[in-house]
Amino acid sequence: MDFTNIIIPIIIMFTIVYGMINKVKVYECFIEGAKEGVSICFKIFPCLLAMILAVSILRESKILDYLIGFINPVVKYIGLPGEVVPLVLVKPLSGSGALGVFTDIINQYGADSYIGRVASTIMGSTETIFYTLTVYFGSVGIKKIRHTLWAAILADLTAIIMAVIVVNFILY
C-alpha cells in the first residue's frame, strides 16, 4: 500500500479528531470557511475575467507576434534564443498559455537541447505576474499596487538573464 494514497484522509481525520479534542465545532468552522472562500471567489472573478479577456485579445489580434518580432534582436544580445521569446512574453500573463508554448518548444527542440534547457529554466524560475497580482490583490480589494508590478517584472527579467547564464555555465 502506497502511503501517498492515504495522506490526505489522514490529515482530514487528524484535523477532525484534534478539533473534537479541543471542543471545536469542526463542521461549523468548515462551513464558515467555505462561505468566506465563495465570497473571495466572487470578489476576484471580475479581475480574473478581465485578465483572461486581455490575454485572449493579445493572442487573437496577433499583437504578440509583432511584439516577438520587435523583441527578437534585443534578446539575442543577452544570448536568449529567439525561439524562447514567446514563452518569455506569455509566462507573465498566463500559466496555462506558457505551458502550451513550453510544450511546443520541448517537442520541437528537445528537452536536452540548449533551447529546451533555457526554456525549462525560465519556466521554473519566472512567475505568472499578472495572474498572481490579480488574484492576490483582487481578493483583498487593493487597487493601487504601487511598486509590486515593477519589482515582479524586474525579478522575471533577472530570472531570464540568469537562466541564460546558468545554462551556458552548465553546458560549457
Coordinates of N, CA and C in Angstrom, one line a residue:
M1 N 0.8 -1.2 0.0 CA 0.0 0.0 0.0 C 0.9 1.2 0.0
D2 N 0.6 2.2 -0.9 CA 1.3 3.4 -1.0 C 0.8 4.4 0.0
F3 N 1.8 5.0 0.8 CA 1.4 6.0 1.8 C 0.8 7.2 1.2
T4 N 1.2 7.6 0.0 CA 0.8 8.8 -0.6 C -0.7 8.8 -0.9
N5 N -1.3 7.6 -1.1 CA -2.7 7.5 -1.3 C -3.6 7.8 -0.1
I6 N -3.0 7.7 1.1 CA -3.8 7.9 2.3 C -3.4 9.1 3.1
I7 N -2.5 9.9 2.6 CA -2.0 11.1 3.3 C -3.1 12.1 3.5
I8 N -3.9 12.4 2.5 CA -5.0 13.4 2.6 C -6.1 12.9 3.6
P9 N -6.6 11.7 3.5 CA -7.5 11.2 4.5 C -7.0 11.3 6.0
I10 N -5.7 11.0 6.1 CA -5.1 11.0 7.5 C -5.1 12.5 8.0
I11 N -4.7 13.4 7.1 CA -4.7 14.9 7.5 C -6.2 15.3 7.9
I12 N -7.1 14.9 7.1 CA -8.5 15.3 7.4 C -9.0 14.7 8.7
M13 N -8.7 13.4 8.9 CA -9.1 12.7 10.2 C -8.3 13.4 11.4
F14 N -7.1 13.7 11.2 CA -6.3 14.3 12.3 C -6.9 15.7 12.7
T15 N -7.3 16.4 11.7 CA -7.9 17.7 11.9 C -9.3 17.6 12.7
I16 N -10.1 16.6 12.2 CA -11.4 16.4 12.9 C -11.2 16.0 14.3
V17 N -10.3 15.0 14.6 CA -10.0 14.5 15.9 C -9.4 15.6 16.8
Y18 N -8.5 16.3 16.3 CA -7.9 17.4 17.0 C -8.9 18.5 17.4
G19 N -9.8 18.8 16.5 CA -10.9 19.8 16.8 C -11.8 19.2 17.8
M20 N -12.2 18.0 17.7 CA -13.1 17.4 18.7 C -12.5 17.4 20.1
I21 N -11.2 17.0 20.2 CA -10.5 17.0 21.5 C -10.5 18.4 22.1
N22 N -10.3 19.4 21.3 CA -10.3 20.8 21.8 C -11.6 21.5 21.8
K23 N -12.7 20.7 21.7 CA -14.1 21.1 21.7 C -14.4 22.2 20.7
V24 N -13.9 22.1 19.5 CA -14.2 23.0 18.4 C -15.3 22.4 17.6
K25 N -16.2 23.2 17.2 CA -17.3 22.7 16.3 C -16.7 22.7 14.9
V26 N -16.2 21.5 14.5 CA -15.4 21.4 13.3 C -16.3 21.7 12.0
Y27 N -17.5 21.1 12.0 CA -18.4 21.3 10.9 C -18.8 22.7 10.7
E28 N -19.1 23.4 11.8 CA -19.5 24.8 11.7 C -18.3 25.7 11.2
C29 N -17.1 25.4 11.7 CA -15.9 26.1 11.2 C -15.7 25.9 9.7
F30 N -15.9 24.6 9.3 CA -15.7 24.3 7.9 C -16.7 25.1 7.0
I31 N -18.0 25.1 7.4 CA -19.0 25.8 6.7 C -18.7 27.3 6.6
E32 N -18.2 27.9 7.7 CA -17.9 29.3 7.8 C -16.7 29.6 6.8
G33 N -15.7 28.7 6.8 CA -14.6 28.9 5.9 C -15.0 28.8 4.4
A34 N -15.9 27.8 4.1 CA -16.4 27.7 2.8 C -17.2 28.9 2.3
K35 N -17.9 29.5 3.2 CA -18.6 30.8 2.9 C -17.6 31.9 2.6
E36 N -16.6 32.0 3.3 CA -15.6 33.0 3.1 C -14.9 32.8 1.7
G37 N -14.6 31.5 1.4 CA -14.0 31.1 0.2 C -14.8 31.5 -1.0
V38 N -16.1 31.3 -0.9 CA -17.0 31.7 -2.0 C -17.1 33.2 -2.2
S39 N -17.1 33.9 -1.1 CA -17.2 35.4 -1.2 C -15.9 35.9 -1.8
I40 N -14.7 35.3 -1.5 CA -13.5 35.7 -2.2 C -13.5 35.4 -3.6
C41 N -14.1 34.3 -4.0 CA -14.2 33.9 -5.5 C -15.0 35.0 -6.2
F42 N -16.1 35.4 -5.6 CA -16.9 36.5 -6.2 C -16.2 37.8 -6.3
K43 N -15.3 38.1 -5.3 CA -14.6 39.3 -5.3 C -13.5 39.4 -6.5
I44 N -12.8 38.2 -6.7 CA -11.8 38.2 -7.7 C -12.2 37.9 -9.1
F45 N -13.4 37.4 -9.2 CA -13.9 37.0 -10.5 C -13.8 38.1 -11.6
P46 N -14.3 39.3 -11.3 CA -14.1 40.4 -12.4 C -12.7 40.6 -12.8
C47 N -11.8 40.6 -11.8 CA -10.3 40.8 -12.1 C -9.8 39.6 -13.0
L48 N -10.2 38.4 -12.7 CA -9.7 37.3 -13.5 C -10.3 37.3 -14.9
L49 N -11.6 37.7 -15.0 CA -12.2 37.7 -16.3 C -11.6 38.8 -17.2
A50 N -11.2 39.9 -16.6 CA -10.6 41.0 -17.3 C -9.2 40.5 -17.8
M51 N -8.5 39.8 -17.0 CA -7.1 39.3 -17.4 C -7.2 38.3 -18.5
I52 N -8.2 37.4 -18.4 CA -8.3 36.3 -19.4 C -8.8 37.0 -20.7
L53 N -9.6 37.9 -20.6 CA -10.0 38.7 -21.9 C -8.9 39.4 -22.5
A54 N -8.0 40.0 -21.7 CA -6.9 40.7 -22.2 C -5.9 39.8 -22.9
V55 N -5.6 38.6 -22.3 CA -4.7 37.6 -22.9 C -5.3 37.1 -24.2
S56 N -6.6 36.9 -24.3 CA -7.3 36.4 -25.5 C -7.2 37.4 -26.6
I57 N -7.4 38.7 -26.2 CA -7.3 39.8 -27.2 C -5.8 39.8 -27.8
L58 N -4.8 39.8 -26.9 CA -3.4 39.8 -27.4 C -3.1 38.6 -28.3
R59 N -3.6 37.5 -28.0 CA -3.4 36.3 -28.8 C -4.1 36.4 -30.2
E60 N -5.3 36.7 -30.2 CA -6.1 36.7 -31.4 C -5.8 37.9 -32.3
S61 N -5.4 39.0 -31.8 CA -5.1 40.1 -32.6 C -3.7 40.1 -33.2
K62 N -2.9 39.1 -32.9 CA -1.6 38.9 -33.4 C -0.6 40.0 -33.0
I63 N -1.0 40.8 -32.0 CA -0.1 41.8 -31.4 C 1.2 41.1 -30.8
L64 N 0.9 39.9 -30.2 CA 2.0 39.1 -29.6 C 3.1 38.8 -30.7
D65 N 2.7 38.4 -31.9 CA 3.6 38.1 -33.0 C 4.4 39.3 -33.3
Y66 N 3.8 40.5 -33.4 CA 4.6 41.7 -33.7 C 5.6 42.0 -32.6
L67 N 5.1 41.8 -31.4 CA 6.0 42.1 -30.2 C 7.2 41.2 -30.2
I68 N 7.0 39.9 -30.6 CA 8.1 38.9 -30.7 C 9.1 39.3 -31.7
G69 N 8.6 39.8 -32.9 CA 9.5 40.2 -33.9 C 10.3 41.5 -33.5
F70 N 9.7 42.3 -32.7 CA 10.3 43.5 -32.3 C 11.4 43.2 -31.2
I71 N 11.1 42.3 -30.3 CA 12.0 42.0 -29.2 C 13.1 41.1 -29.6
N72 N 13.0 40.3 -30.6 CA 14.0 39.3 -31.0 C 15.4 39.8 -31.1
P73 N 15.6 40.9 -31.8 CA 17.0 41.4 -31.9 C 17.6 41.8 -30.5
V74 N 16.8 42.3 -29.7 CA 17.2 42.8 -28.3 C 17.6 41.6 -27.5
V75 N 16.8 40.5 -27.5 CA 17.1 39.4 -26.6 C 18.3 38.5 -27.1
K76 N 18.6 38.6 -28.4 CA 19.8 37.9 -29.0 C 21.1 38.5 -28.3
Y77 N 21.0 39.8 -27.9 CA 22.2 40.4 -27.3 C 22.5 39.8 -26.0
I78 N 21.5 39.3 -25.2 CA 21.9 38.6 -23.9 C 22.0 37.1 -24.1
G79 N 21.8 36.6 -25.3 CA 22.0 35.2 -25.5 C 20.8 34.4 -25.4
L80 N 19.7 35.0 -25.3 CA 18.4 34.3 -25.2 C 18.0 33.9 -26.6
P81 N 17.7 32.6 -26.8 CA 17.3 32.1 -28.1 C 16.0 32.7 -28.5
G82 N 15.8 33.1 -29.8 CA 14.6 33.7 -30.2 C 13.4 32.8 -30.1
E83 N 13.7 31.5 -30.1 CA 12.6 30.5 -30.0 C 11.9 30.5 -28.7
V84 N 12.6 31.1 -27.7 CA 12.1 31.1 -26.3 C 11.3 32.4 -26.0
V85 N 11.4 33.4 -26.9 CA 10.8 34.7 -26.7 C 9.2 34.6 -26.5
P86 N 8.5 33.7 -27.2 CA 7.1 33.6 -26.9 C 6.8 33.1 -25.5
L87 N 7.6 32.2 -25.0 CA 7.5 31.8 -23.6 C 7.7 32.9 -22.6
V88 N 8.7 33.8 -22.9 CA 9.0 34.9 -22.0 C 7.9 35.9 -22.0
L89 N 7.2 36.1 -23.1 CA 6.1 37.0 -23.2 C 4.8 36.5 -22.7
V90 N 4.6 35.2 -22.8 CA 3.3 34.6 -22.4 C 3.3 34.3 -20.9
K91 N 4.4 33.9 -20.3 CA 4.5 33.4 -18.9 C 4.0 34.4 -17.9
P92 N 4.3 35.7 -18.0 CA 3.7 36.7 -17.1 C 2.2 36.8 -17.1
L93 N 1.6 36.4 -18.3 CA 0.2 36.6 -18.4 C -0.6 35.4 -18.1
S94 N -0.1 34.2 -18.5 CA -0.9 33.0 -18.3 C -0.1 31.8 -18.1
G95 N -0.3 31.1 -17.0 CA 0.4 29.9 -16.7 C 0.1 28.8 -17.7
S96 N -1.2 28.6 -18.0 CA -1.6 27.5 -19.0 C -1.1 27.9 -20.4
G97 N -1.1 29.1 -20.8 CA -0.6 29.5 -22.1 C 0.9 29.3 -22.2
A98 N 1.6 29.6 -21.1 CA 3.0 29.4 -21.0 C 3.3 27.9 -21.1
L99 N 2.5 27.1 -20.5 CA 2.7 25.6 -20.5 C 2.6 25.1 -21.9
G100 N 1.6 25.6 -22.6 CA 1.4 25.3 -24.0 C 2.6 25.6 -24.9
V101 N 3.1 26.9 -24.7 CA 4.3 27.3 -25.5 C 5.5 26.5 -25.1
F102 N 5.6 26.2 -23.8 CA 6.8 25.4 -23.4 C 6.7 24.0 -23.9
T103 N 5.6 23.4 -24.0 CA 5.4 22.1 -24.5 C 5.8 22.1 -26.0
D104 N 5.4 23.1 -26.7 CA 5.7 23.2 -28.2 C 7.3 23.3 -28.3
I105 N 7.9 24.1 -27.5 CA 9.4 24.2 -27.5 C 10.0 22.9 -27.3
I106 N 9.6 22.2 -26.2 CA 10.2 20.9 -25.9 C 10.0 19.9 -27.0
N107 N 8.8 19.8 -27.5 CA 8.5 18.9 -28.6 C 9.3 19.2 -29.9
Q108 N 9.5 20.5 -30.2 CA 10.3 20.8 -31.4 C 11.8 20.7 -31.2
Y109 N 12.3 21.1 -30.1 CA 13.8 21.2 -30.0 C 14.4 20.2 -29.0
G110 N 13.5 19.5 -28.2 CA 14.0 18.5 -27.3 C 14.4 19.1 -25.9
A111 N 14.2 18.3 -24.9 CA 14.5 18.8 -23.5 C 15.9 19.0 -23.2
D112 N 16.8 18.2 -23.9 CA 18.3 18.3 -23.7 C 19.0 19.3 -24.6
S113 N 18.3 20.0 -25.4 CA 18.9 21.0 -26.3 C 19.1 22.3 -25.5
Y114 N 19.9 23.1 -26.0 CA 20.2 24.4 -25.4 C 18.9 25.2 -25.2
I115 N 18.1 25.2 -26.3 CA 16.8 25.9 -26.2 C 15.9 25.3 -25.2
G116 N 15.8 24.0 -25.2 CA 15.0 23.3 -24.2 C 15.4 23.5 -22.8
R117 N 16.7 23.6 -22.5 CA 17.2 23.8 -21.2 C 16.9 25.3 -20.7
V118 N 17.1 26.2 -21.6 CA 16.8 27.6 -21.3 C 15.3 27.8 -21.0
A119 N 14.5 27.2 -21.9 CA 13.0 27.3 -21.7 C 12.6 26.6 -20.4
S120 N 13.2 25.5 -20.0 CA 12.9 24.8 -18.8 C 13.3 25.6 -17.6
T121 N 14.4 26.3 -17.6 CA 14.9 27.1 -16.5 C 14.0 28.3 -16.4
I122 N 13.6 28.9 -17.5 CA 12.7 30.1 -17.4 C 11.4 29.7 -16.9
M123 N 10.9 28.5 -17.4 CA 9.6 28.1 -16.9 C 9.5 27.9 -15.4
G124 N 10.6 27.4 -14.9 CA 10.7 27.1 -13.4 C 11.0 28.3 -12.6
S125 N 11.6 29.3 -13.2 CA 12.1 30.4 -12.3 C 11.3 31.7 -12.5
T126 N 10.4 31.8 -13.4 CA 9.6 33.0 -13.6 C 8.2 32.8 -13.0
E127 N 7.4 33.9 -12.9 CA 6.1 33.8 -12.3 C 5.1 34.4 -13.3
T128 N 3.8 33.9 -13.1 CA 2.7 34.5 -13.8 C 2.3 35.8 -13.1
I129 N 3.0 36.8 -13.4 CA 2.9 38.1 -12.7 C 1.5 38.6 -12.6
F130 N 0.9 38.8 -13.8 CA -0.4 39.5 -13.8 C -1.5 38.6 -13.2
Y131 N -1.4 37.3 -13.4 CA -2.4 36.4 -12.7 C -2.2 36.5 -11.2
T132 N -1.0 36.4 -10.7 CA -0.8 36.5 -9.3 C -1.2 37.8 -8.7
L133 N -0.9 38.9 -9.3 CA -1.3 40.2 -8.8 C -2.8 40.3 -8.8
T134 N -3.4 39.8 -9.9 CA -4.9 39.9 -10.0 C -5.5 39.1 -8.9
V135 N -5.1 37.9 -8.6 CA -5.7 37.1 -7.6 C -5.4 37.6 -6.2
Y136 N -4.2 37.9 -5.9 CA -3.8 38.3 -4.5 C -4.3 39.7 -4.2
F137 N -4.1 40.6 -5.0 CA -4.5 42.0 -4.7 C -6.0 42.1 -4.9
G138 N -6.6 41.4 -5.9 CA -8.0 41.5 -6.2 C -8.8 40.9 -5.1
S139 N -8.3 39.8 -4.4 CA -9.0 39.1 -3.4 C -9.2 40.0 -2.1
V140 N -8.3 40.9 -1.9 CA -8.4 41.8 -0.7 C -8.8 43.2 -1.1
G141 N -9.1 43.5 -2.4 CA -9.6 44.7 -2.8 C -8.6 45.8 -3.0
I142 N -7.3 45.5 -3.1 CA -6.3 46.5 -3.4 C -6.3 47.0 -4.8
K143 N -6.4 48.2 -5.0 CA -6.5 48.8 -6.4 C -5.1 49.4 -6.8
K144 N -4.4 50.0 -5.9 CA -3.1 50.6 -6.2 C -2.0 49.6 -5.8
I145 N -1.3 49.1 -6.8 CA -0.3 48.0 -6.5 C 1.1 48.6 -6.3
R146 N 1.3 49.9 -6.4 CA 2.5 50.7 -6.1 C 3.7 50.1 -6.9
H147 N 4.7 49.6 -6.2 CA 5.9 49.1 -6.8 C 5.9 47.6 -7.1
T148 N 4.9 46.9 -6.7 CA 4.8 45.5 -6.9 C 5.0 45.0 -8.3
L149 N 4.3 45.6 -9.2 CA 4.4 45.2 -10.6 C 5.9 45.4 -11.1
W150 N 6.5 46.5 -10.9 CA 7.8 46.8 -11.4 C 8.8 45.8 -10.7
A151 N 8.7 45.6 -9.4 CA 9.5 44.6 -8.7 C 9.4 43.2 -9.3
A152 N 8.2 42.8 -9.6 CA 7.9 41.5 -10.2 C 8.5 41.4 -11.6
I153 N 8.4 42.4 -12.4 CA 8.9 42.4 -13.8 C 10.5 42.4 -13.7
L154 N 11.0 43.1 -12.8 CA 12.5 43.1 -12.6 C 13.0 41.7 -12.2
A155 N 12.2 41.1 -11.3 CA 12.6 39.7 -10.8 C 12.5 38.7 -12.0
D156 N 11.5 38.9 -12.8 CA 11.4 38.0 -14.0 C 12.5 38.2 -15.0
L157 N 12.8 39.5 -15.2 CA 14.0 39.8 -16.1 C 15.3 39.2 -15.6
T158 N 15.5 39.3 -14.3 CA 16.6 38.8 -13.6 C 16.7 37.2 -13.8
A159 N 15.5 36.6 -13.6 CA 15.4 35.2 -13.8 C 15.7 34.7 -15.2
I160 N 15.3 35.5 -16.2 CA 15.5 35.2 -17.6 C 17.0 35.3 -17.9
I161 N 17.6 36.4 -17.5 CA 19.1 36.6 -17.7 C 19.9 35.5 -17.0
M162 N 19.5 35.2 -15.8 CA 20.2 34.1 -15.0 C 20.0 32.7 -15.6
A163 N 18.8 32.5 -16.2 CA 18.6 31.2 -16.9 C 19.6 31.0 -18.0
V164 N 19.8 32.1 -18.8 CA 20.8 32.0 -19.9 C 22.2 31.8 -19.4
I165 N 22.6 32.5 -18.3 CA 23.9 32.4 -17.7 C 24.1 31.0 -17.1
V166 N 23.2 30.5 -16.4 CA 23.3 29.2 -15.7 C 23.4 28.1 -16.7
V167 N 22.5 28.1 -17.7 CA 22.5 27.1 -18.8 C 23.9 27.1 -19.5
N168 N 24.4 28.3 -19.8 CA 25.7 28.4 -20.5 C 26.8 27.9 -19.6
F169 N 26.7 28.2 -18.3 CA 27.7 27.7 -17.4 C 27.7 26.2 -17.3
I170 N 26.5 25.6 -17.2 CA 26.4 24.1 -17.1 C 26.8 23.4 -18.3
L171 N 26.5 24.0 -19.5 CA 26.8 23.3 -20.8 C 28.2 23.5 -21.2
Y172 N 28.8 24.6 -20.8 CA 30.2 24.9 -21.4 C 31.2 25.0 -20.3

